[in-house]
CSV table of C-alpha atoms in Angstrom, one decimal:
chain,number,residue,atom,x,y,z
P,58,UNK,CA,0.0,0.0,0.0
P,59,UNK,CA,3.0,2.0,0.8
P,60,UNK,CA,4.5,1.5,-2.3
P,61,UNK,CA,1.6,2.1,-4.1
P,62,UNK,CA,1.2,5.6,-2.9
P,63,UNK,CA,4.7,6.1,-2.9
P,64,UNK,CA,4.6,5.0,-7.0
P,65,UNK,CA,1.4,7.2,-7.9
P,66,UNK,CA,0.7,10.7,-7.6
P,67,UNK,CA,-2.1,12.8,-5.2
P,68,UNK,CA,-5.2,13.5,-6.5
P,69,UNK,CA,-5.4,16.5,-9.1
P,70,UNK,CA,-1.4,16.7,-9.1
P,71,UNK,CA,0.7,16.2,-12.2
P,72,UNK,CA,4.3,16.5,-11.6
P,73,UNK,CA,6.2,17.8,-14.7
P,74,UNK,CA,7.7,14.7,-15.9
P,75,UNK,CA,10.7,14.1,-18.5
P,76,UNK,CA,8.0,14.1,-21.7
P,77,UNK,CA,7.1,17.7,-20.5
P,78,UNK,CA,10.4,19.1,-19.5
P,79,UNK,CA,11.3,18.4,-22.9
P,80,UNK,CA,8.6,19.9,-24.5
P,81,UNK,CA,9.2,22.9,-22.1
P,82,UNK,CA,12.7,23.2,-23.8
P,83,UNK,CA,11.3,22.7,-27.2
P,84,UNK,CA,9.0,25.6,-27.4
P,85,UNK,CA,12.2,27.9,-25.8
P,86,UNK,CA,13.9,26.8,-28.6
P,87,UNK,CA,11.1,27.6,-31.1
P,88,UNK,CA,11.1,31.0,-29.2
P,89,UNK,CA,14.6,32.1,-29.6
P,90,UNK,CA,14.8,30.8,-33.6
P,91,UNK,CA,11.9,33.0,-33.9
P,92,UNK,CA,13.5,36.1,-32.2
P,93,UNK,CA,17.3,35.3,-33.9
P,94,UNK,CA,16.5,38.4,-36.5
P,95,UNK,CA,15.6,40.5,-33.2
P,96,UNK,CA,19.0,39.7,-31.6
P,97,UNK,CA,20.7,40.2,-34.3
P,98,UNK,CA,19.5,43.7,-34.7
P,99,UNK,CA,20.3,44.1,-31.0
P,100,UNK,CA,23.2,43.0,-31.3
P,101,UNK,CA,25.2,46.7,-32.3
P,102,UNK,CA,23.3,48.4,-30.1
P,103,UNK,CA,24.7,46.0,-27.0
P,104,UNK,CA,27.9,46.5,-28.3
P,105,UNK,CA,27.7,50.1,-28.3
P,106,UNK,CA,26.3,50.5,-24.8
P,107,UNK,CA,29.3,47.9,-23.6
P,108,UNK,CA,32.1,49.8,-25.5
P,109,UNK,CA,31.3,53.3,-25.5
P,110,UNK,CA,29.3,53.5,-22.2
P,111,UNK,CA,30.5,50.9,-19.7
P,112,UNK,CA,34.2,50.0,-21.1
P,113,UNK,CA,34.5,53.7,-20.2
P,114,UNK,CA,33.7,53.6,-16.7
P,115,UNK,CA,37.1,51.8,-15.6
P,116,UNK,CA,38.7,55.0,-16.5
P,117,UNK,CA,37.0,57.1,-13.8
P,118,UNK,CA,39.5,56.2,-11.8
P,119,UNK,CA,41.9,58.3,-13.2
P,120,UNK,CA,40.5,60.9,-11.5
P,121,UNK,CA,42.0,59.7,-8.1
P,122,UNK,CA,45.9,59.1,-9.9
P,123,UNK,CA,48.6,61.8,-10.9
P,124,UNK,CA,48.0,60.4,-14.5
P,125,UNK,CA,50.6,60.6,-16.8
P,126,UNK,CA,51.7,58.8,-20.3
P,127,UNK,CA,54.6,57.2,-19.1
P,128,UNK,CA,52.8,54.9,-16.3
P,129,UNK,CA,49.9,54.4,-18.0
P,130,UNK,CA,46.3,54.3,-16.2
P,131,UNK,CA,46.8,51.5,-13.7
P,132,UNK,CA,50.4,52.4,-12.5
P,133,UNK,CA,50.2,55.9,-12.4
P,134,UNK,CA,50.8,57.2,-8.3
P,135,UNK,CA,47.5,57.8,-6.4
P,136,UNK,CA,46.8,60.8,-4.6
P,137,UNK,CA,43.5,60.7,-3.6
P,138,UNK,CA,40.9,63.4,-3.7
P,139,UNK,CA,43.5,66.1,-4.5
P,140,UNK,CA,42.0,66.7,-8.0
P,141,UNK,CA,38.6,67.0,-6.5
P,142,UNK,CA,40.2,69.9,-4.0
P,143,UNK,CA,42.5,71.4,-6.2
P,144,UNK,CA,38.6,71.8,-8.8
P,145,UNK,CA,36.8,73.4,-5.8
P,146,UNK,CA,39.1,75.1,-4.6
P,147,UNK,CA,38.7,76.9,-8.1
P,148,UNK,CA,36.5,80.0,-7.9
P,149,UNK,CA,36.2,79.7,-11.7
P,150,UNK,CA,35.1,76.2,-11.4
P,151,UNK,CA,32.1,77.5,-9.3
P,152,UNK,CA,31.4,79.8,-12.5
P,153,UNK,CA,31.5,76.8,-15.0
P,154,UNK,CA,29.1,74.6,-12.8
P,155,UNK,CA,26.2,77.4,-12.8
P,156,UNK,CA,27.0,77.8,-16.3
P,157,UNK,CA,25.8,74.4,-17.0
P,158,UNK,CA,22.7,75.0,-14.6
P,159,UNK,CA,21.5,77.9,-15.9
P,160,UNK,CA,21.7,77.2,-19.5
P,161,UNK,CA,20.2,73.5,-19.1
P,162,UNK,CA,17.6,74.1,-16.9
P,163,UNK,CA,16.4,76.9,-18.7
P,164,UNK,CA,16.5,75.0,-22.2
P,165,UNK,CA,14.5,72.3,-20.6
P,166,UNK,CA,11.9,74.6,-18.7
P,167,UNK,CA,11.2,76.3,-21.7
P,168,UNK,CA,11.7,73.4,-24.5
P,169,UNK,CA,10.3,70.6,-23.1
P,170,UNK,CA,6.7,72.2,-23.3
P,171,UNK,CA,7.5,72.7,-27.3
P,172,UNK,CA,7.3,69.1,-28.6
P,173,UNK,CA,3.9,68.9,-26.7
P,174,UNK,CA,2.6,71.5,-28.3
P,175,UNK,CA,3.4,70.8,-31.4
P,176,UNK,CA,2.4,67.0,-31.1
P,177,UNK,CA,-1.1,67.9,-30.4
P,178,UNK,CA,-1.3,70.6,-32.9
P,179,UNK,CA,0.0,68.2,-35.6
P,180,UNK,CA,-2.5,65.6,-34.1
P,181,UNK,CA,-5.2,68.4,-34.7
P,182,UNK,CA,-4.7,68.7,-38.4
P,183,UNK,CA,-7.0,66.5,-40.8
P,184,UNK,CA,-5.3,67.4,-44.0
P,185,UNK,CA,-2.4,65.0,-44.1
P,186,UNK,CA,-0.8,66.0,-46.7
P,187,UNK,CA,-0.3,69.8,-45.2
P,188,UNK,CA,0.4,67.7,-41.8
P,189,UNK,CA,3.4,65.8,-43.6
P,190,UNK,CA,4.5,68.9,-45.0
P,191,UNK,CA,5.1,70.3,-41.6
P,192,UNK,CA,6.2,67.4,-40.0
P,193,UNK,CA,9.0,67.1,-42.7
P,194,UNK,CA,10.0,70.5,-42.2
P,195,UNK,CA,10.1,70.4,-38.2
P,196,UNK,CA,12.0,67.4,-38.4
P,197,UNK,CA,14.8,67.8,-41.0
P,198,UNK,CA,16.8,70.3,-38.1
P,199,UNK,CA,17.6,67.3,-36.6
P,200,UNK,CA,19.3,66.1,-39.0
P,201,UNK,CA,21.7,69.1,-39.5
P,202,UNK,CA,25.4,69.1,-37.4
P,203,UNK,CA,25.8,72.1,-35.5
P,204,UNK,CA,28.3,73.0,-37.7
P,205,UNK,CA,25.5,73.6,-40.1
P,206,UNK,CA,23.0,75.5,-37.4
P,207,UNK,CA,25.6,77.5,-36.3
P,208,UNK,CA,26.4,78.8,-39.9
P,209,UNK,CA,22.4,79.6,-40.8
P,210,UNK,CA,22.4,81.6,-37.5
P,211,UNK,CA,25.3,83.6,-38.0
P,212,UNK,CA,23.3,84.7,-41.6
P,213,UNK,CA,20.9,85.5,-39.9
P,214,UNK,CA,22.6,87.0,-36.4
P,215,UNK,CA,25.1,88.6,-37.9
P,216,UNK,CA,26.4,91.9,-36.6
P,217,UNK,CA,27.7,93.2,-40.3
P,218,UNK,CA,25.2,91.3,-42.8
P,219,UNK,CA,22.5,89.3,-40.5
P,220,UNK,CA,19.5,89.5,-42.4
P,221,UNK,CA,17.7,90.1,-38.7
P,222,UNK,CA,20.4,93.1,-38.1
P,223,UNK,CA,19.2,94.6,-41.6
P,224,UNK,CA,15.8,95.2,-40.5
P,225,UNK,CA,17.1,96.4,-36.9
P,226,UNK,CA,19.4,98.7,-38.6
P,227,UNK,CA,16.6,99.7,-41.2
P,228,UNK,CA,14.4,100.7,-37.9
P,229,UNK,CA,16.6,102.0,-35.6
P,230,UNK,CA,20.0,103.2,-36.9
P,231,UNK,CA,22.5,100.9,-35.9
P,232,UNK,CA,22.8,97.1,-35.6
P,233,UNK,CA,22.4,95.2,-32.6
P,234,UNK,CA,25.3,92.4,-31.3
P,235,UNK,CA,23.2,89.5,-30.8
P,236,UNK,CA,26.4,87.0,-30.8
P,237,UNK,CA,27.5,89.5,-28.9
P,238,UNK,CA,25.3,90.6,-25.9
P,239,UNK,CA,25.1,87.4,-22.8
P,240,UNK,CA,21.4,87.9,-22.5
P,241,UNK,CA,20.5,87.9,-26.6
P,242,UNK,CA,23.1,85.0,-27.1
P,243,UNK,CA,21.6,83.1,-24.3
P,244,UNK,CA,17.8,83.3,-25.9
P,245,UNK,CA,19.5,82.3,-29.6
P,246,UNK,CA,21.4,79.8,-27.8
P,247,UNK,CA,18.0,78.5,-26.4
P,248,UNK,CA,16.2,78.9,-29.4
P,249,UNK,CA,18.6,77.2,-31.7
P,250,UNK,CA,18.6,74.5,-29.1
P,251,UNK,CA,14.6,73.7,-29.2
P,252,UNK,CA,14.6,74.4,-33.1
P,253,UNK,CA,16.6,71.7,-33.8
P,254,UNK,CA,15.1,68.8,-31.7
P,255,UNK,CA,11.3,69.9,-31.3
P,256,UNK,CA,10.5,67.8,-34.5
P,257,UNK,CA,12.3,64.8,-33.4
P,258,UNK,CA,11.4,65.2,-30.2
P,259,UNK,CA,7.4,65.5,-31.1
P,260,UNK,CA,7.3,62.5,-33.3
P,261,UNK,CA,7.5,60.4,-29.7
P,262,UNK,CA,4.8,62.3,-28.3
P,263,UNK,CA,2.8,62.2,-31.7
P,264,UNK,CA,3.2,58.0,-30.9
P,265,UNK,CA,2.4,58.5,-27.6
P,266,UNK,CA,-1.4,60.2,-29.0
P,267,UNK,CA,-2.4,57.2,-31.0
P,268,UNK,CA,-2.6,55.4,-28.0
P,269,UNK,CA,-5.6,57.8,-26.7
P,270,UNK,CA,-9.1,55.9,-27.0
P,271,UNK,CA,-11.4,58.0,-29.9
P,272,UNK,CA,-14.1,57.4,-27.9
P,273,UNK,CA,-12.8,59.4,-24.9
P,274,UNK,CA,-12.8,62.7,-27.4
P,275,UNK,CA,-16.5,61.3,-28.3
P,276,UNK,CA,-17.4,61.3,-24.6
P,277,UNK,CA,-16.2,64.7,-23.9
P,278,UNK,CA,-17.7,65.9,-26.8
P,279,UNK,CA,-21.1,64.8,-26.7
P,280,UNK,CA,-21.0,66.1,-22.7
P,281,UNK,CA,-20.1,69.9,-25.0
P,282,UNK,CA,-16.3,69.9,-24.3
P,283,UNK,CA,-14.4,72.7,-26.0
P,284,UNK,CA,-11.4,71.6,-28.1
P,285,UNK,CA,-9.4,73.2,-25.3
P,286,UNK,CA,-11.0,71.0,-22.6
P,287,UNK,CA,-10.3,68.0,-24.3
P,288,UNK,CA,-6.9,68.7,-25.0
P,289,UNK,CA,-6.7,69.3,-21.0
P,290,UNK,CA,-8.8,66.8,-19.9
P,291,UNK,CA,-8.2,64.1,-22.4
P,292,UNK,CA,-5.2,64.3,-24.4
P,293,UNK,CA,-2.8,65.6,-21.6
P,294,UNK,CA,-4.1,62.8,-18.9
P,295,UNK,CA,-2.9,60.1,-21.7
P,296,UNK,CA,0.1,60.8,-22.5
P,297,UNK,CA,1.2,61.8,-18.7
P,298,UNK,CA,3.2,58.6,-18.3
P,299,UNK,CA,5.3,59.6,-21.8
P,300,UNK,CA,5.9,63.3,-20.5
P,301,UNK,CA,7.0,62.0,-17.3
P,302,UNK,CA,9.4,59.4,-18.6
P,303,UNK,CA,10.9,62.0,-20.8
P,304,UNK,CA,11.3,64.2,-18.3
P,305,UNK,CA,12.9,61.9,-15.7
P,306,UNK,CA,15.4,61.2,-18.5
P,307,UNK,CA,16.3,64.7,-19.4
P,308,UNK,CA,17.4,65.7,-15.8
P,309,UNK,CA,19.8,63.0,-16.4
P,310,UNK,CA,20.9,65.3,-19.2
P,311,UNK,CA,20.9,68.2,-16.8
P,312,UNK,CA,24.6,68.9,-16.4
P,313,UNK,CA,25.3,68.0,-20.0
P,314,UNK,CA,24.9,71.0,-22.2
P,315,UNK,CA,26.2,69.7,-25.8
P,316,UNK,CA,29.6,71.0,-26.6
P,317,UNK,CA,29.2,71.2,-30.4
P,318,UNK,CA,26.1,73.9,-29.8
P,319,UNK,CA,28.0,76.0,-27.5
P,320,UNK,CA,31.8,75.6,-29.1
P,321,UNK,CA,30.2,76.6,-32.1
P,322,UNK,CA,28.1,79.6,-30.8
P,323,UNK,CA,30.2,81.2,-28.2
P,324,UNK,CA,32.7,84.1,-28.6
P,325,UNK,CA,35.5,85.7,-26.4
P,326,UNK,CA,32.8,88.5,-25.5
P,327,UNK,CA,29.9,85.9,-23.7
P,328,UNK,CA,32.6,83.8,-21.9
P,329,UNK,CA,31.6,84.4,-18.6
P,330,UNK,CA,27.6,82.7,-19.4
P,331,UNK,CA,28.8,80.1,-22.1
P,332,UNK,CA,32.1,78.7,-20.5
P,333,UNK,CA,30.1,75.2,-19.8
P,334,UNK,CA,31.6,72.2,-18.6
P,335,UNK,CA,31.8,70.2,-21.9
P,336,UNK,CA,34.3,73.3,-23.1
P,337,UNK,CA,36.1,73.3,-19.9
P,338,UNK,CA,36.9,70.0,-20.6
P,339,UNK,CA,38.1,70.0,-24.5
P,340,UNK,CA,39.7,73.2,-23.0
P,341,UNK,CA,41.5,71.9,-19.4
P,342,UNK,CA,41.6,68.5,-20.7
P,343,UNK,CA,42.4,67.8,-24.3
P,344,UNK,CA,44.1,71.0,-24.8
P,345,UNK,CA,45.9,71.3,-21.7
P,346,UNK,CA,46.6,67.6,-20.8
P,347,UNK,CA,45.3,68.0,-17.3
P,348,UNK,CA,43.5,64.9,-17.8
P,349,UNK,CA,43.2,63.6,-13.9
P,350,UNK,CA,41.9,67.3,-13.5
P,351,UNK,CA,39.5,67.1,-15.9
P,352,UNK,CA,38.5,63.4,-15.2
P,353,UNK,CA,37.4,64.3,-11.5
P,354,UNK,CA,34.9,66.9,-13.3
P,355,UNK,CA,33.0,64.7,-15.7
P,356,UNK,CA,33.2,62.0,-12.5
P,357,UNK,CA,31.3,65.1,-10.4
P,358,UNK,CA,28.7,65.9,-13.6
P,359,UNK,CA,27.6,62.0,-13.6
P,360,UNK,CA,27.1,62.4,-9.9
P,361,UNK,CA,25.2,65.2,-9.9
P,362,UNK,CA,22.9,63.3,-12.7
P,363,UNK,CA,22.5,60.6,-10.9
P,364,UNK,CA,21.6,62.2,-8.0
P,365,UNK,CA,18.9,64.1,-9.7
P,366,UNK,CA,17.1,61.4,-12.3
P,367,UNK,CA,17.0,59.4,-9.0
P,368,UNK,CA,15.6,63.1,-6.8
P,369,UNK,CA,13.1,63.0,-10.2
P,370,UNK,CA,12.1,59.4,-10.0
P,371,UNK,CA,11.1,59.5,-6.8
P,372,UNK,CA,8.8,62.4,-7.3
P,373,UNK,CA,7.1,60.9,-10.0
P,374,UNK,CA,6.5,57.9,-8.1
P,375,UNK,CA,4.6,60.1,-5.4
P,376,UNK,CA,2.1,60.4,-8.7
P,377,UNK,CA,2.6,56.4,-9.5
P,378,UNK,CA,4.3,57.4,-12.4
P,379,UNK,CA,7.9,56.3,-11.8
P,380,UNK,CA,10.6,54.7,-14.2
P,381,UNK,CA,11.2,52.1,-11.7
């Protein structure tokens, strides 16, 4: 009797056995041959992340080392956290690091709103073909280097032969320097900044609207909703979890103003509000060889960054709305 109950199985139990193991395994298999054309594509962008992203970090620790060509990176002498004194200890450094505040914080506070709008204008339109005209035209900035940008604003900024200064001059007299007064460089800095990217950036909100039931517009229509109170009560609400996630992710971007849009824009005469930390680097780093010096900067920017998507996160998950 033993034996027998020992040999069977309890009543409404059945114990994976061998036969269904292996038919476990065979539909894995099945699986990954089916995804092998997704892998593959994945594939380079792995590689990129592990080369250009995370082989990097082993270097941070050049920032504690009195780095120099001769040793190399592991056998140069260690000297602690003098880099990070001999930075702060830098009133100029102070200057660099509000730099970068100002000028990101501002570009985000008053770009990130732009792609929003424009997504739920374009979303608006019911002539396609005039919506694919504009979307081509928003878009195609993106595409330019800033080597490019900066060229089409200096036509157009120009103190001698801006087409804008033209028409200034025409009104009032005399040219104004817009390259070359801090708070007129700042707004074309700002501008030339959200020009560039509102298109791209729009196309993920634009994805983010088809997602929106059509019969919540039919709801708060047939209860005599203005356009404007659906756009606020219905178009915002579902797409909150995109302009959240974006945002999360671009105060991870917080302390990294791009150096090819300032390098390109700034002049000897707007130092003191375009010196950024991506110049002070090229500058202090490549240019100088100071690299331990300049190391223990970009090791501070990533710290600050992290500190604030995490400070960001956490808010957002006060709304249920977190990245993680």
């Amino acid at each position: 009797m033993k034996g027998e109950l020992a040999a069977g199985t309890p009543s409404g139990v059945q114990p994976p056995d061998n036969e269904m193991k292996h038919r476990i395994r065979q539909q894995r298999l099945r699986r990954f041959k089916t995804n092998i054309p997704l892998i593959l594509m994945f594939i380079p962008v792995i590689l990129f992340y592990l080369i250009f992203r995370y082989a990097p970090i082993g270097g941070l620790v050049m920032a504690f080392k009195d780095y120099n060509f001769y040793d190399g990176l592991w056998h140069s002498p260690w000297v602690g956290f003098q880099h990070f004194e001999t930075l702060f200890s830098d009133p100029r450094t102070v200057e660099i690091i509000r730099n970068t505040l100002f000028l990101s914080l501002l570009s985000i506070i008053v770009g990130f709103p732009i792609p929003i709008i424009l997504a739920i204008m374009l979303n608006e339109v019911r002539n396609m073909a005039f919506k694919r005209t504009v979307q081509t035209v928003v878009y195609m900035p993106h595409f330019f280097s800033w080597v490019i940008i900066a060229m089409m604003i200096m036509t157009v900024f120009s103190l001698e032969n801006g087409i804008v200064n033209r028409w200034v001059e025409a009104w009032t007299g005399e040219p104004y320097p817009f390259m070359y007064n801090k708070g007129s460089w700042i707004a074309v800095f700002v501008g030339s900044g959200i020009w560039k990217d509102m298109g791209f950036n729009a196309i993920i909100f634009l994805a983010a609207l088809t997602t929106i039931d059509p019969s919540q517009y039919e709801a708060a229509q047939m209860d005599g909703a203005s356009k404007m109170r659906q756009i606020w009560h219905v178009t915002l609400p579902g797409i909150r979890s995109t302009i959240i996630l974006l945002l999360i992710l671009s105060m991870g971007r917080v302390m990294e103003v791009g150096f090819d849009q300032v390098y390109m824009l700034q002049n000897s005469n707007v130092n003191e509000v375009a010196d950024v930390i991506s110049t002070y680097i090229y500058r202090t780093g490549l240019q100088g060889a100071q690299f331990s010096l300049t190391t223990a900067m970009g090791l501070f920017e990533s710290l600050v960054a992290f500190i604030l998507i995490f400070c960001a996160n956490y808010i957002a998950r006060r709304f249920n709305e977190g990245l993680w």
